[in-house]
PDB file of C-alpha atoms in Angstrom:
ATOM      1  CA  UNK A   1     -10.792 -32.798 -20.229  1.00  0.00           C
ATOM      2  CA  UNK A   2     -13.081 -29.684 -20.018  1.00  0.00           C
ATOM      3  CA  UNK A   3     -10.707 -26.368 -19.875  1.00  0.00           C
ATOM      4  CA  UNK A   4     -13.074 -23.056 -18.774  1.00  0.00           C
ATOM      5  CA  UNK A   5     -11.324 -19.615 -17.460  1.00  0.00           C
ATOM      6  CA  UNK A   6      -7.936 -21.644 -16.122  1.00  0.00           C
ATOM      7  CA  UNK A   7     -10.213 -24.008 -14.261  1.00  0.00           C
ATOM      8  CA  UNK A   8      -9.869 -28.425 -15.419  1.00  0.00           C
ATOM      9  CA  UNK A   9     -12.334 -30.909 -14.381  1.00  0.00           C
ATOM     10  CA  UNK A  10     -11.639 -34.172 -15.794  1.00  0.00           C
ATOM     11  CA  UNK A  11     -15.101 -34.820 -14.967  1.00  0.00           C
ATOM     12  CA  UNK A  12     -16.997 -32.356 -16.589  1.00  0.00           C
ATOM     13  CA  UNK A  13     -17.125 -30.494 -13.279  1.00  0.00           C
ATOM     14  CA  UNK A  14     -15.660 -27.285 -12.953  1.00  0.00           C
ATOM     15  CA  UNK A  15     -13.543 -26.684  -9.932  1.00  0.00           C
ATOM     16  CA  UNK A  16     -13.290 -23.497  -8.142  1.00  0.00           C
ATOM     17  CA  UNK A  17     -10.917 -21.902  -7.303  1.00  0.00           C
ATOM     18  CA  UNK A  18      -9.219 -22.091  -4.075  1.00  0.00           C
ATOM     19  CA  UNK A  19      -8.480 -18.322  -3.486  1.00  0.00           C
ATOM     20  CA  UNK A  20     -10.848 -15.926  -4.210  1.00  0.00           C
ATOM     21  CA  UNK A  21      -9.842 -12.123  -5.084  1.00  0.00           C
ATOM     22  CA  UNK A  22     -10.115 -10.027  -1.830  1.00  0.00           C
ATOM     23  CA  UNK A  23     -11.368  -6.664  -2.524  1.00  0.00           C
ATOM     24  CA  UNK A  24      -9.200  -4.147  -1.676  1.00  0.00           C
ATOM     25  CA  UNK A  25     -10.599  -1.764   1.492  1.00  0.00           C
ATOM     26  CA  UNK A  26     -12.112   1.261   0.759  1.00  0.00           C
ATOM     27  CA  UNK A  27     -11.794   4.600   2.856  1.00  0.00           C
ATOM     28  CA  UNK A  28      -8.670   6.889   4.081  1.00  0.00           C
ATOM     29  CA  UNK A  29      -5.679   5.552   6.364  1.00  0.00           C
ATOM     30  CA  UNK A  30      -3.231   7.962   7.871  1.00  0.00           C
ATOM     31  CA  UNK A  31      -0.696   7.208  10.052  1.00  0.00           C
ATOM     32  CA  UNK A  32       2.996   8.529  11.488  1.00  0.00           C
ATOM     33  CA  UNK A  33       6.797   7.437  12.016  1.00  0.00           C
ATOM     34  CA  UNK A  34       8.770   9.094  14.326  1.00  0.00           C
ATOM     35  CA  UNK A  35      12.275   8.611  15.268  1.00  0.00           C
ATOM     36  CA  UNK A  36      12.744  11.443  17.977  1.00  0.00           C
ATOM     37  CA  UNK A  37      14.600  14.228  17.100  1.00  0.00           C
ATOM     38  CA  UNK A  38      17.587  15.300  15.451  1.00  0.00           C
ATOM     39  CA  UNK A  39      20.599  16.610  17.403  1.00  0.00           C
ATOM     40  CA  UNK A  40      19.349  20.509  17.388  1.00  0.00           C
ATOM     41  CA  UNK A  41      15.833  19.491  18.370  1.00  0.00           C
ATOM     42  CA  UNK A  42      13.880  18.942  15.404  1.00  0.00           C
ATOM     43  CA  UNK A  43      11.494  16.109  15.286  1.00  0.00           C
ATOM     44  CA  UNK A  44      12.171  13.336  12.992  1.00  0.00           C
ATOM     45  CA  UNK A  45       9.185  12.508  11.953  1.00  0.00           C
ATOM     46  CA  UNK A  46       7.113  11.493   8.879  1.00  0.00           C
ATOM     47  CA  UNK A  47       3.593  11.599   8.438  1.00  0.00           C
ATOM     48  CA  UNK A  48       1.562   9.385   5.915  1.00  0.00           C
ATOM     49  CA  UNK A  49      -1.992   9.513   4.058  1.00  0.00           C
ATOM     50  CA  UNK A  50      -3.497   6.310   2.115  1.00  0.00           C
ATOM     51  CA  UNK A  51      -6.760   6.916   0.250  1.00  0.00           C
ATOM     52  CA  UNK A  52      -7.878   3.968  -1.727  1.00  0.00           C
ATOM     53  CA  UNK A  53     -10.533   4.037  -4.391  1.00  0.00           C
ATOM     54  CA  UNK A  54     -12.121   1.032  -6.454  1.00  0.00           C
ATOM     55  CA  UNK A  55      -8.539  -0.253  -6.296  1.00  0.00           C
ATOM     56  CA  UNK A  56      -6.974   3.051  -7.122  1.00  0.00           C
ATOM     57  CA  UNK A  57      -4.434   4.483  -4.529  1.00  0.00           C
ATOM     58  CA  UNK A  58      -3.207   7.964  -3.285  1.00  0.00           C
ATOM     59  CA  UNK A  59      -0.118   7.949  -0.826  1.00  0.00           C
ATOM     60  CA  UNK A  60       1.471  11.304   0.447  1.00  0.00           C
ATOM     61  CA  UNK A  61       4.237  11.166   3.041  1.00  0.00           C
ATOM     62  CA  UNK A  62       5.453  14.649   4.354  1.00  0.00           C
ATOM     63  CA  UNK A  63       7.822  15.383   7.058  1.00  0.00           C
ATOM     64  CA  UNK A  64      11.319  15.649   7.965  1.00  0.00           C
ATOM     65  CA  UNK A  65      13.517  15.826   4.392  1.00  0.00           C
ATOM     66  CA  UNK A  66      10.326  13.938   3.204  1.00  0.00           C
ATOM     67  CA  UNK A  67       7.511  15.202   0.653  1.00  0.00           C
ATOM     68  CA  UNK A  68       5.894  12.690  -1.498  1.00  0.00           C
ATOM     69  CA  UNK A  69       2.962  12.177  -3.614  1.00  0.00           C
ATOM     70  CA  UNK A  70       2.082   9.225  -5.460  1.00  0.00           C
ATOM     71  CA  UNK A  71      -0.611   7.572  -7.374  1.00  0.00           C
ATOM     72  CA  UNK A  72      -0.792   3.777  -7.451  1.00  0.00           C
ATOM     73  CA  UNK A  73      -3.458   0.232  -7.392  1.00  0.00           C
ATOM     74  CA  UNK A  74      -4.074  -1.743  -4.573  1.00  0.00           C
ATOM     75  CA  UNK A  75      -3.852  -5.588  -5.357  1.00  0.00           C
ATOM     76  CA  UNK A  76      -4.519  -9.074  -4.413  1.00  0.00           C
ATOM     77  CA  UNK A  77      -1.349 -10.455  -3.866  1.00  0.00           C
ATOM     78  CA  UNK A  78      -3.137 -13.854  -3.426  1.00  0.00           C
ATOM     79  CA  UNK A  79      -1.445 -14.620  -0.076  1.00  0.00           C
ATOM     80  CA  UNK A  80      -4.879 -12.819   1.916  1.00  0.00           C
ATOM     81  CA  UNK A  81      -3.672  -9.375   1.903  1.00  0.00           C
ATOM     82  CA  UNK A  82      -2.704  -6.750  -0.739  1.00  0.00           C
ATOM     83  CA  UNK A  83       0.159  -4.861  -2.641  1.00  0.00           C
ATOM     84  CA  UNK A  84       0.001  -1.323  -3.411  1.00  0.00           C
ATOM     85  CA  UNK A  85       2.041  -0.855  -6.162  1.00  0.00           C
ATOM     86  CA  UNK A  86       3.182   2.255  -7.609  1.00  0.00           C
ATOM     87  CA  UNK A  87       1.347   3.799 -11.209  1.00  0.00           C
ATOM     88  CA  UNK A  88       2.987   7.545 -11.665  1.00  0.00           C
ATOM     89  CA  UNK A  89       3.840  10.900  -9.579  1.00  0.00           C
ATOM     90  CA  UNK A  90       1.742  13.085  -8.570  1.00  0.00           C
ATOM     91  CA  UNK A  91       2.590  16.551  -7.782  1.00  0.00           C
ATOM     92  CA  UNK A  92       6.335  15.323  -6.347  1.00  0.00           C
ATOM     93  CA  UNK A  93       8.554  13.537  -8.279  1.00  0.00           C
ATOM     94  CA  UNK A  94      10.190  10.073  -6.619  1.00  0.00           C
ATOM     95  CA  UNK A  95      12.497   7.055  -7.254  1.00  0.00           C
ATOM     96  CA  UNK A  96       9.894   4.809  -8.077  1.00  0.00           C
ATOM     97  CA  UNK A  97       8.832   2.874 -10.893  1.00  0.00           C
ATOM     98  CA  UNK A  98       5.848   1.570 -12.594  1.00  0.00           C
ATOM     99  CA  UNK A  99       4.490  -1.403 -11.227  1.00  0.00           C
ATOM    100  CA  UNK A 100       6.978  -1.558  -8.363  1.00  0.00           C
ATOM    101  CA  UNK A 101       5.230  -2.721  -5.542  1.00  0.00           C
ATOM    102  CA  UNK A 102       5.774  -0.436  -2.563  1.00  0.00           C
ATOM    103  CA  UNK A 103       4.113  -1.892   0.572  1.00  0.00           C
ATOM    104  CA  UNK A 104       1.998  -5.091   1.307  1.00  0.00           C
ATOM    105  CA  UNK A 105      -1.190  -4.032   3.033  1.00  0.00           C
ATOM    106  CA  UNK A 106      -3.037  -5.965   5.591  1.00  0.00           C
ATOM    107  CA  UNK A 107      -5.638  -5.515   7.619  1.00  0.00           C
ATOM    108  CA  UNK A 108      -4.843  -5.671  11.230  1.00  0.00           C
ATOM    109  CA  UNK A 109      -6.913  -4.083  14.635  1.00  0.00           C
ATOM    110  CA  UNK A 110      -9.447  -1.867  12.661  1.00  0.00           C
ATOM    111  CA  UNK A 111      -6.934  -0.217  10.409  1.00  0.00           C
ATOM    112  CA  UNK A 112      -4.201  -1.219   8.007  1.00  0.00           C
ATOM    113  CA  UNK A 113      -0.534  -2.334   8.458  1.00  0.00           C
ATOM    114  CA  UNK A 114       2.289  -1.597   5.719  1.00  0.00           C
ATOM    115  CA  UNK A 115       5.041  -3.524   5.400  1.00  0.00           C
ATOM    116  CA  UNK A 116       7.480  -1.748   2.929  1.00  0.00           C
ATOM    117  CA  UNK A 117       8.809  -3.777   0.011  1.00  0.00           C
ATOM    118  CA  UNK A 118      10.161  -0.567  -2.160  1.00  0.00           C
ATOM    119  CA  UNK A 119      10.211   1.681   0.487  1.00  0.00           C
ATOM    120  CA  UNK A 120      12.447   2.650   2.905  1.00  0.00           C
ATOM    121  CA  UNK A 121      11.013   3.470   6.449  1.00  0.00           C
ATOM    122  CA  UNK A 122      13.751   5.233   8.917  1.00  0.00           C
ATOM    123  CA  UNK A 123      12.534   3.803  12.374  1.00  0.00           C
ATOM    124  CA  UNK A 124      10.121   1.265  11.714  1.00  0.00           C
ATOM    125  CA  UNK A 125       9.777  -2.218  10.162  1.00  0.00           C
ATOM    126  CA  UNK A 126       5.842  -1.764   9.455  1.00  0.00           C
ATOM    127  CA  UNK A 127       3.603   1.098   9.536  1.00  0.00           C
ATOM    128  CA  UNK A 128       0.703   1.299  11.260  1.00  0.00           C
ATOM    129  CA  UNK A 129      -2.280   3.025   9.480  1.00  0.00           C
ATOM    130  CA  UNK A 130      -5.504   4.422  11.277  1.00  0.00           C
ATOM    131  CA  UNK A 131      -8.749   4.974   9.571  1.00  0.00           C
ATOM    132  CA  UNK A 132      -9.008   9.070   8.824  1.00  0.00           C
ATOM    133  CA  UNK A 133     -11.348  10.796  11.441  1.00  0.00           C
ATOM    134  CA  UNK A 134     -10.948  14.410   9.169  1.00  0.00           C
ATOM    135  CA  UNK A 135     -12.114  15.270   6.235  1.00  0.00           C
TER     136      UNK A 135
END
């Protein structure tokens, strides 16, 4: 039996493997959760940025009792979509530690959707994430 890279042929064939790393997307997401407002009239709402790089990730989330900054890597989780899991702080400090993965990314209608795995959301069960049209 012929071993190369993980991959067995008993044949002298190498097999390939059945999933293939997915690239994680490139560009700038931003997207919102509100939850209406609080009793004296304050919106309750929280407002998020994604920019990924070659893999490398930047999340802020500011808003109501929220300000966060956080540098991570977006993965293959090897189910088709991704994990962006969390590396250090950036200029805010939060509960979160290395490696934890914080949302599962997919791609869904032209932008991305974030389903929290280490991350609480107040109002929603995914979050929806636009492509940026500023700068």
């Amino acid at each position: 039996m012929m071993a190369c890279a993980g991959l067995e042929s008993s044949e002298g064939d190498v097999e390939i493997a059945a999933a293939i790393e997915k690239p994680p997307p490139a560009g700038r997401w931003e997207g919102d959760e509100t939850c209406g407002e609080t009793v004296g009239g304050t919106p309750v709402a929280v407002y998020f940025s994604l920019e990924i790089n070659d893999g490398s990730a930047h999340l802020t989330a500011d808003g109501y009792q929220t300000a966060i900054d956080i540098h991570g890597r977006v993965e293959d989780s090897g189910e088709g979509d991704w994990q962006l899991v969390f590396d250090r702080n950036g200029e805010f400090s939060s509960p979160f530690k290395p490696a934890e993965v914080l949302f599962t990314l997919q791609e869904k209608g032209g932008g991305l959707a974030a389903t929290p795995v280490e991350w609480v959301l107040n109002c929603s069960e995914v979050l929806a994430l636009s492509p940026s049209t500023g700068g």
